PDB file of C-alpha atoms in Angstrom:
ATOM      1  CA  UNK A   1     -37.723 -36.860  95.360  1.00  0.00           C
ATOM      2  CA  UNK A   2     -39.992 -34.854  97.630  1.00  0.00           C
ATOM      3  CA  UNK A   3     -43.524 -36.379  96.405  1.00  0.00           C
ATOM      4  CA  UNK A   4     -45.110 -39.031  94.341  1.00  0.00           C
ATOM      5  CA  UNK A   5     -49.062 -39.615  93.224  1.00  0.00           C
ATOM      6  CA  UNK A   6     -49.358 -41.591  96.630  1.00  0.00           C
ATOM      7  CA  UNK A   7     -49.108 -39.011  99.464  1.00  0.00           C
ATOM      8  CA  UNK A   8     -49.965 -35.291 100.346  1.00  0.00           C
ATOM      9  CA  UNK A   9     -47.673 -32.969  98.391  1.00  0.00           C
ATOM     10  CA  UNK A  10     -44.682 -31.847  99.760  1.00  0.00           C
ATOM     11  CA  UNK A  11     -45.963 -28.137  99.756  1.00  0.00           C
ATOM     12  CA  UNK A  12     -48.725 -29.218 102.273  1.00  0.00           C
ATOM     13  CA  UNK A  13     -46.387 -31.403 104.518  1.00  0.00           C
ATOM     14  CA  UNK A  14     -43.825 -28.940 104.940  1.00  0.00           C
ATOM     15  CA  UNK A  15     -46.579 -25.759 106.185  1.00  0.00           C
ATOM     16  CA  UNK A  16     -48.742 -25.154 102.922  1.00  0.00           C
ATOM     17  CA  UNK A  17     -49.261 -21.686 101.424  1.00  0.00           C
ATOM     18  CA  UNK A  18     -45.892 -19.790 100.998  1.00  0.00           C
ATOM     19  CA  UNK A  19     -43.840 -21.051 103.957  1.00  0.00           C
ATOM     20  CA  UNK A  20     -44.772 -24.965 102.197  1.00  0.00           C
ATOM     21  CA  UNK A  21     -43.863 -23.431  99.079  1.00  0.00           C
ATOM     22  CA  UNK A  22     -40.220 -21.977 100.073  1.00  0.00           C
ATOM     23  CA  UNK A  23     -39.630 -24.957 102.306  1.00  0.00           C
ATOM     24  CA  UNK A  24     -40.206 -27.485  98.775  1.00  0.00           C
ATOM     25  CA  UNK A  25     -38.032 -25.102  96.959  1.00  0.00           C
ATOM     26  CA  UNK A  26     -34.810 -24.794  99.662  1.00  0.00           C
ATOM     27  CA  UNK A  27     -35.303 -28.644  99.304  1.00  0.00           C
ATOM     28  CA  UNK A  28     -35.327 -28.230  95.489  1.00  0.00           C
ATOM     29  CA  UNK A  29     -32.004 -26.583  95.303  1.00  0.00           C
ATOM     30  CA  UNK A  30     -30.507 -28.952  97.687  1.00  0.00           C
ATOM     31  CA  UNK A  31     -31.411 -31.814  95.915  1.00  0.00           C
ATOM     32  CA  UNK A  32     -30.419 -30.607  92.404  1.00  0.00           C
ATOM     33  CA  UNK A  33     -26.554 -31.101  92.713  1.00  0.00           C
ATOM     34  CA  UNK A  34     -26.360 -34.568  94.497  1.00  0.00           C
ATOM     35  CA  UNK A  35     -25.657 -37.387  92.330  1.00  0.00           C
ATOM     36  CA  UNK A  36     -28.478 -38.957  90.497  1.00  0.00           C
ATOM     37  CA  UNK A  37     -31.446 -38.053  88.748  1.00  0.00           C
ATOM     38  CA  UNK A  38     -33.219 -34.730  89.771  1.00  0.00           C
ATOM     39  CA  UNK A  39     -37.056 -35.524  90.091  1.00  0.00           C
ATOM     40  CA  UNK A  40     -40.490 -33.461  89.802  1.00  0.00           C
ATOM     41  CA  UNK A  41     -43.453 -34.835  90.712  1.00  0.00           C
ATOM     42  CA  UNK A  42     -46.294 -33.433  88.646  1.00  0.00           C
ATOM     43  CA  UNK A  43     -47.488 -29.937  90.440  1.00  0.00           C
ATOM     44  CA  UNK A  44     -44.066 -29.757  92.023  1.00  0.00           C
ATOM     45  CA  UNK A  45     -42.881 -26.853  89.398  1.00  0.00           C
ATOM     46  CA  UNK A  46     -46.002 -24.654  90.071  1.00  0.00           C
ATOM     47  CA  UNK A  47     -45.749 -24.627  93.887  1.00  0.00           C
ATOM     48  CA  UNK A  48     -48.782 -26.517  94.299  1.00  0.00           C
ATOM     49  CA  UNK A  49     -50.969 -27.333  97.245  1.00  0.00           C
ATOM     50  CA  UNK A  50     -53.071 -30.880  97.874  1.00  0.00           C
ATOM     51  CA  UNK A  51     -55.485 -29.783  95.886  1.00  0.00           C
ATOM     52  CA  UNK A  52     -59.493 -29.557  97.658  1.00  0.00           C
ATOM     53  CA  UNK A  53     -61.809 -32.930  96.402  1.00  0.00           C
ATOM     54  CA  UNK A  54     -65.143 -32.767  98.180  1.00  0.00           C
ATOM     55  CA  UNK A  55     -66.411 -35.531 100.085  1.00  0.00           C
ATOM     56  CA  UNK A  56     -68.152 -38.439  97.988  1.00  0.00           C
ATOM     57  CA  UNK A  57     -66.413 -37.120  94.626  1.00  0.00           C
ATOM     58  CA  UNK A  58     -62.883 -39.216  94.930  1.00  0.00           C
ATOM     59  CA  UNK A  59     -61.389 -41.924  93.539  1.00  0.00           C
ATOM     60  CA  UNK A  60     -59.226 -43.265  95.088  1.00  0.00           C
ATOM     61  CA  UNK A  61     -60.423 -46.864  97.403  1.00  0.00           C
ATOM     62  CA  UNK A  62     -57.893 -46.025 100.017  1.00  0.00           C
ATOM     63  CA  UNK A  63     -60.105 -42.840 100.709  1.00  0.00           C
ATOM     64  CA  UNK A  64     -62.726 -44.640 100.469  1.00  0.00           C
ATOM     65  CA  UNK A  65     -61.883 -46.890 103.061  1.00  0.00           C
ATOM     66  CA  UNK A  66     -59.798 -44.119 105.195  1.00  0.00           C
ATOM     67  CA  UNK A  67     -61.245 -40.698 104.309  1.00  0.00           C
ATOM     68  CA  UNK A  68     -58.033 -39.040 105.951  1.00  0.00           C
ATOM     69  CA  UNK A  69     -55.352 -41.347 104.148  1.00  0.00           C
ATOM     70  CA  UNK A  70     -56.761 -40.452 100.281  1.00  0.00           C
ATOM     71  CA  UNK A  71     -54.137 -40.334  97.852  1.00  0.00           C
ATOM     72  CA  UNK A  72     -56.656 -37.996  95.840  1.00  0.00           C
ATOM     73  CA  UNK A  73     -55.736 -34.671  97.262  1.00  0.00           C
ATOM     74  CA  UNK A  74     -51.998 -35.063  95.251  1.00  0.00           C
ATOM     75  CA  UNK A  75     -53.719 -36.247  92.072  1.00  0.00           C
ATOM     76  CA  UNK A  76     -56.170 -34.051  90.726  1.00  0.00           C
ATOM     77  CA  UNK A  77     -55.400 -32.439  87.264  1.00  0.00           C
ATOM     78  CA  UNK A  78     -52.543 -30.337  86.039  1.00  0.00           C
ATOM     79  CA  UNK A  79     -53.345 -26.639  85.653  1.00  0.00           C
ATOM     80  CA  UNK A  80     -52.122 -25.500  82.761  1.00  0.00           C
ATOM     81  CA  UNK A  81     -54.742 -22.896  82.318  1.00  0.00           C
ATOM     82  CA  UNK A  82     -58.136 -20.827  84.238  1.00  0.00           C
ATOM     83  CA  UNK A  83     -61.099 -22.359  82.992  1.00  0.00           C
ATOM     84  CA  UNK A  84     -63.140 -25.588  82.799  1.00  0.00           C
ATOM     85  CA  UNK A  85     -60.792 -28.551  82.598  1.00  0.00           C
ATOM     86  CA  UNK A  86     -57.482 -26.296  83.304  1.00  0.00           C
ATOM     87  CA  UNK A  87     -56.275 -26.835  80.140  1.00  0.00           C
ATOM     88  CA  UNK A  88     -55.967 -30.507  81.039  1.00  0.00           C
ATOM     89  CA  UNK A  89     -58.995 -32.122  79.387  1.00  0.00           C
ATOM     90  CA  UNK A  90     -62.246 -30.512  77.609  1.00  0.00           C
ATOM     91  CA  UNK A  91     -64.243 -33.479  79.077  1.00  0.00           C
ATOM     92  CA  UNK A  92     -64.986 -35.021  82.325  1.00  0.00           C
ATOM     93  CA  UNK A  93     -61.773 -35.463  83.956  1.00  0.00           C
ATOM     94  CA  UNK A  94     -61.491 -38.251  86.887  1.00  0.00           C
ATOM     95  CA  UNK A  95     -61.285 -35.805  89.896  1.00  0.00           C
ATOM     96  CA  UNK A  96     -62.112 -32.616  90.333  1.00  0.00           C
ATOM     97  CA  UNK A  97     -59.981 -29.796  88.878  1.00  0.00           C
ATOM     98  CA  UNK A  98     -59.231 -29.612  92.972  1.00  0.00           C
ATOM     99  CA  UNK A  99     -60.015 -26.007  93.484  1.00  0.00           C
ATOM    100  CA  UNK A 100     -57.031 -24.235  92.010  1.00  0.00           C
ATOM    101  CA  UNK A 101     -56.915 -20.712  90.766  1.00  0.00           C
ATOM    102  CA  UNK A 102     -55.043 -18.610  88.263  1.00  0.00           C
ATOM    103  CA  UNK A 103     -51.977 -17.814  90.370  1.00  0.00           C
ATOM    104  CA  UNK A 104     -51.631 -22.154  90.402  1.00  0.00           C
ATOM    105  CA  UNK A 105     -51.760 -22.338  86.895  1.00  0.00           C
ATOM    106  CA  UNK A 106     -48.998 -22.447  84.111  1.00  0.00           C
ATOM    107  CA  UNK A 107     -50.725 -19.516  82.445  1.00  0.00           C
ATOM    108  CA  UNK A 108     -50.326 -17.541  85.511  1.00  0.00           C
ATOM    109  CA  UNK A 109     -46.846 -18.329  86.316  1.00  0.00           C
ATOM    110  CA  UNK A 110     -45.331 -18.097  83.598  1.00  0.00           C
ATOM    111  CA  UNK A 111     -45.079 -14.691  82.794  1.00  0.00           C
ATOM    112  CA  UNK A 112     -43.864 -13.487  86.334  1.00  0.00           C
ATOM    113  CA  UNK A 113     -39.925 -13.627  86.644  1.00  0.00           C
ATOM    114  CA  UNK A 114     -40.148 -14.306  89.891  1.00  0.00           C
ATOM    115  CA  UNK A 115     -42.925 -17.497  90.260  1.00  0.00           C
ATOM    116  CA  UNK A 116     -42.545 -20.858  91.072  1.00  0.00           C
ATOM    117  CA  UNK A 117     -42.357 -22.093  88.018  1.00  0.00           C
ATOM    118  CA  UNK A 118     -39.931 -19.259  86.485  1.00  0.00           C
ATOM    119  CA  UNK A 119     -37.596 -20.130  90.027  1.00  0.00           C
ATOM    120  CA  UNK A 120     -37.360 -23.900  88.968  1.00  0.00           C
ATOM    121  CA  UNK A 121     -37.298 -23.483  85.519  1.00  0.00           C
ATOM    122  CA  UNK A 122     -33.783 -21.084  86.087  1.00  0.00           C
ATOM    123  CA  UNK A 123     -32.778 -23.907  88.362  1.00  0.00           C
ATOM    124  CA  UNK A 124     -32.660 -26.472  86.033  1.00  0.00           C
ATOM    125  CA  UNK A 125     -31.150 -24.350  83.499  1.00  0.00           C
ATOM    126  CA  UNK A 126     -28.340 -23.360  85.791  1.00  0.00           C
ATOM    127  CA  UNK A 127     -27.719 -27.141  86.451  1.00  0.00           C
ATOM    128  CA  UNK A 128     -27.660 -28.076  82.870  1.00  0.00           C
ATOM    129  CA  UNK A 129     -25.454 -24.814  82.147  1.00  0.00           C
ATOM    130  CA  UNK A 130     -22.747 -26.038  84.727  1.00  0.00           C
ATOM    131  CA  UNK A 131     -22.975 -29.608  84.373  1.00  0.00           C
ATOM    132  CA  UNK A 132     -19.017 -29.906  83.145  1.00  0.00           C
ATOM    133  CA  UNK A 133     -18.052 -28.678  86.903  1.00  0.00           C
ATOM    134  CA  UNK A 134     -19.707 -31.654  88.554  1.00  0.00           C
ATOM    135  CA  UNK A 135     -19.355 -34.428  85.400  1.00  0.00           C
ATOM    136  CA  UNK A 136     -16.443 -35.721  87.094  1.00  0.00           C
ATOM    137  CA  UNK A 137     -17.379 -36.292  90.484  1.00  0.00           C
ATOM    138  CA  UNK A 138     -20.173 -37.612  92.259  1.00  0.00           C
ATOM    139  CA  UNK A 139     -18.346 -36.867  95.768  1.00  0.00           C
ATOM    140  CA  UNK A 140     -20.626 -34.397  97.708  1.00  0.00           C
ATOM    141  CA  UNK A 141     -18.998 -32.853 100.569  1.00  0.00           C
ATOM    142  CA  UNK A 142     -20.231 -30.921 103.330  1.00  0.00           C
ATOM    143  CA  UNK A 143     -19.228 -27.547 104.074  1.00  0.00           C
ATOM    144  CA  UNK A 144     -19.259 -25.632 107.547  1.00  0.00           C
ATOM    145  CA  UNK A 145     -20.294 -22.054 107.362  1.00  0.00           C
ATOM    146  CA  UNK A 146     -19.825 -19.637 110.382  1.00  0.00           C
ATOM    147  CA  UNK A 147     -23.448 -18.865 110.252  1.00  0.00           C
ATOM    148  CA  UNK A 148     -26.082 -21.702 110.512  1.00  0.00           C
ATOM    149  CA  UNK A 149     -27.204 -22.526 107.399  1.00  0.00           C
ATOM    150  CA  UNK A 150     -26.554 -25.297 104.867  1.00  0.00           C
ATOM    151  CA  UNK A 151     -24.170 -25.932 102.651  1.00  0.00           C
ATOM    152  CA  UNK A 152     -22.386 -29.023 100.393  1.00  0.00           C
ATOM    153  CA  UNK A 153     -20.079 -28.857  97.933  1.00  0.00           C
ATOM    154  CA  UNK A 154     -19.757 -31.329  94.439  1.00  0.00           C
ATOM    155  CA  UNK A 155     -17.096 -30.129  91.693  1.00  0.00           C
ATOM    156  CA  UNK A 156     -17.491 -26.647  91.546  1.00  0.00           C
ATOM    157  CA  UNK A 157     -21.156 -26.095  92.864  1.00  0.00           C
ATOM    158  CA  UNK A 158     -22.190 -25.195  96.435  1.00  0.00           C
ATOM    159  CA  UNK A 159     -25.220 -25.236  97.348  1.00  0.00           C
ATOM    160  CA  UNK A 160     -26.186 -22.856 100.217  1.00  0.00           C
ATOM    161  CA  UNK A 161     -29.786 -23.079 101.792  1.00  0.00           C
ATOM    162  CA  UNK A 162     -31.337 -20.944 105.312  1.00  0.00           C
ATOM    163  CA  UNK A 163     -33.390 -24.052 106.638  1.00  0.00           C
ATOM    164  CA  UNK A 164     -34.178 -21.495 109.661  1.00  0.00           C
ATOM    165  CA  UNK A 165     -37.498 -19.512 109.947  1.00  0.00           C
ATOM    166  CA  UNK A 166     -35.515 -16.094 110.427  1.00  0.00           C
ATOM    167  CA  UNK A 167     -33.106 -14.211 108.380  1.00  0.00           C
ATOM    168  CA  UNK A 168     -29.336 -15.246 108.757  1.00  0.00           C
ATOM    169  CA  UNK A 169     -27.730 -11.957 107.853  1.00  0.00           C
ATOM    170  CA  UNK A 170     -23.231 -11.542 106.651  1.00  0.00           C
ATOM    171  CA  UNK A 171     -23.306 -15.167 105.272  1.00  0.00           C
ATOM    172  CA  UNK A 172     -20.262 -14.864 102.843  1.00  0.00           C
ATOM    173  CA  UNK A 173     -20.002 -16.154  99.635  1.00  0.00           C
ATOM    174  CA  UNK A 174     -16.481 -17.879  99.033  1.00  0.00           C
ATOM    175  CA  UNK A 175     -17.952 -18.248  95.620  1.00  0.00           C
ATOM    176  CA  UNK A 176     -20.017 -16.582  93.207  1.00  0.00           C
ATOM    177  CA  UNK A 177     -24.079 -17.191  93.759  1.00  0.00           C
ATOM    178  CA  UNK A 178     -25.333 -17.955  89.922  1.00  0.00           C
ATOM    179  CA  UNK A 179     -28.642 -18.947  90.970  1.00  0.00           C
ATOM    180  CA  UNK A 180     -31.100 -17.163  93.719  1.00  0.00           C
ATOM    181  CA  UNK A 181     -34.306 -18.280  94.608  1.00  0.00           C
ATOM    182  CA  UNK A 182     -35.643 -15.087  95.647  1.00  0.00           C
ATOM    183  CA  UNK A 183     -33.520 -12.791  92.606  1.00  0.00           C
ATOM    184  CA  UNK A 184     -34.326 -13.690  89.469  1.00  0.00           C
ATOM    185  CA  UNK A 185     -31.468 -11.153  87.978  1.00  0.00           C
ATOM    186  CA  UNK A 186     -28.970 -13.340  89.626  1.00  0.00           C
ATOM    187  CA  UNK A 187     -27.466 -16.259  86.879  1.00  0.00           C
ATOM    188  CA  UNK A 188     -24.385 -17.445  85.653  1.00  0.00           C
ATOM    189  CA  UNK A 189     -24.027 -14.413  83.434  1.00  0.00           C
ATOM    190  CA  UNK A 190     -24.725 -12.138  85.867  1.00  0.00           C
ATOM    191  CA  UNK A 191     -23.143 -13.703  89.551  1.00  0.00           C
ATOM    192  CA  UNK A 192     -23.419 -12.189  92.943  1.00  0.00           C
ATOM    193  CA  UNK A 193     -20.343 -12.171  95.098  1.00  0.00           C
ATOM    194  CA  UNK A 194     -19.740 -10.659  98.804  1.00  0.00           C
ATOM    195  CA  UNK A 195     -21.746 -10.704 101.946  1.00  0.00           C
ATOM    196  CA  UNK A 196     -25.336 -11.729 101.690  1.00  0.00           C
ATOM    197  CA  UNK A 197     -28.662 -11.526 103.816  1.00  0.00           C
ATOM    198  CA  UNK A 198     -30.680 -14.846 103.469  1.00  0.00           C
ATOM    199  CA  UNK A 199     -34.246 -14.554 104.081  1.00  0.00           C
ATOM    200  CA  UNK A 200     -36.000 -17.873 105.610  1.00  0.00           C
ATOM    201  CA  UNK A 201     -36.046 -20.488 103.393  1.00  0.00           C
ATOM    202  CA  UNK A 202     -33.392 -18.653 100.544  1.00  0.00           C
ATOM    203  CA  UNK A 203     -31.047 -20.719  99.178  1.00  0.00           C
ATOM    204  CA  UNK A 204     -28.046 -20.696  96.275  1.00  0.00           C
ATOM    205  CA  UNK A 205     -26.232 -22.011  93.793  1.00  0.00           C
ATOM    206  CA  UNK A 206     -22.560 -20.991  94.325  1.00  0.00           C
ATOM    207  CA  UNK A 207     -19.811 -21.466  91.187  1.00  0.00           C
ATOM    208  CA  UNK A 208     -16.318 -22.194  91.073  1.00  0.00           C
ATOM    209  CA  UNK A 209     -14.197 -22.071  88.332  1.00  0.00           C
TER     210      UNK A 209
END
């Protein structure tokens, strides 16, 4: 897992705003083919942010105590929607709604084929699509590319992931990518195959079969 209710959200840790955001979902599609159970932390799916919770209007004793160790900032509530309460509660809610907007919302993800939310939730289905060609292993090997990104292989899934902060350009794909975090048109009925440019933080979900 990348975050719980007890620290600063993993889009904040790894650079906040979209570099955070790419960074959580490279790690994302990394994480979703290793043995185990695949988690979210609340927020994770929308991309979000510690969210803002003004000075005297926490809850939390540790920030209390330690006004730079609150747990608060990860546990404001979910924003389903714009509005008072986001959706989450038409009374007082514990914390404050933490200062998101519409673009952090489920309302304003959901329909843009290309947001956070849309990029996990096409994750997930790919996983569940191909399960059968990693059911019978949970052996995870590693695989060395001639350009430098990463890349492990389980059954018949790779996953393939630019962990650099510049492009890596003529990575190619011994298998075909059915899952793109930046191409939404790419999925297991419609696979990419050949050379490919990987912007920073890209990553994929090659098949087998």
């Amino acid at each position: 897992m990348q975050g719980n209710h007890d620290r600063s959200r993993a889009v904040t840790r790894f650079g906040d705003g979209t570099p955070g955001r790419r960074r959580s979902l490279a790690l994302h599609v990394l994480m979703a083919l290793l043995p185990g159970t695949f988690w979210l932390y609340q927020g994770e799916e929308l991309g979000l942010g510690d969210g803002h919770v003004p000075v005297g209007r926490g809850a939390d004793p540790l920030g209390a105590a330690e006004p730079g160790e609150s747990r608060d900032v990860a546990r404001t509530p979910m924003p389903w929607r714009p509005g008072p309460g986001l959706g989450f509660t038409t009374g007082r809610p514990w914390l404050p709604d933490g200062g998101r907007g519409e673009p952090d919302t489920v309302a304003g993800q959901v329909d843009d084929p290309a947001s956070h939310l849309n990029t996990l939730s096409r994750l997930l289905a790919t996983r569940r699509r191909l399960a059968h060609l990693v059911a019978a292993t949970d052996e995870v090997s590693r695989i060395a590319l001639d350009k430098p990104v990463a890349a492990y292989r389980r059954g018949g899934l790779w996953t393939v992931a630019n962990l650099r902060d510049t492009p890596v350009t003529d990575v190619d794909l011994s298998a075909a990518a059915v899952f793109d975090t930046d191409d939404p048109a790419v999925d297991p009925d419609r696979p990419r195959t050949g050379r490919v440019r990987l912007a920073p933080y890209q990553a994929l979900v090659l098949a087998t079969r």
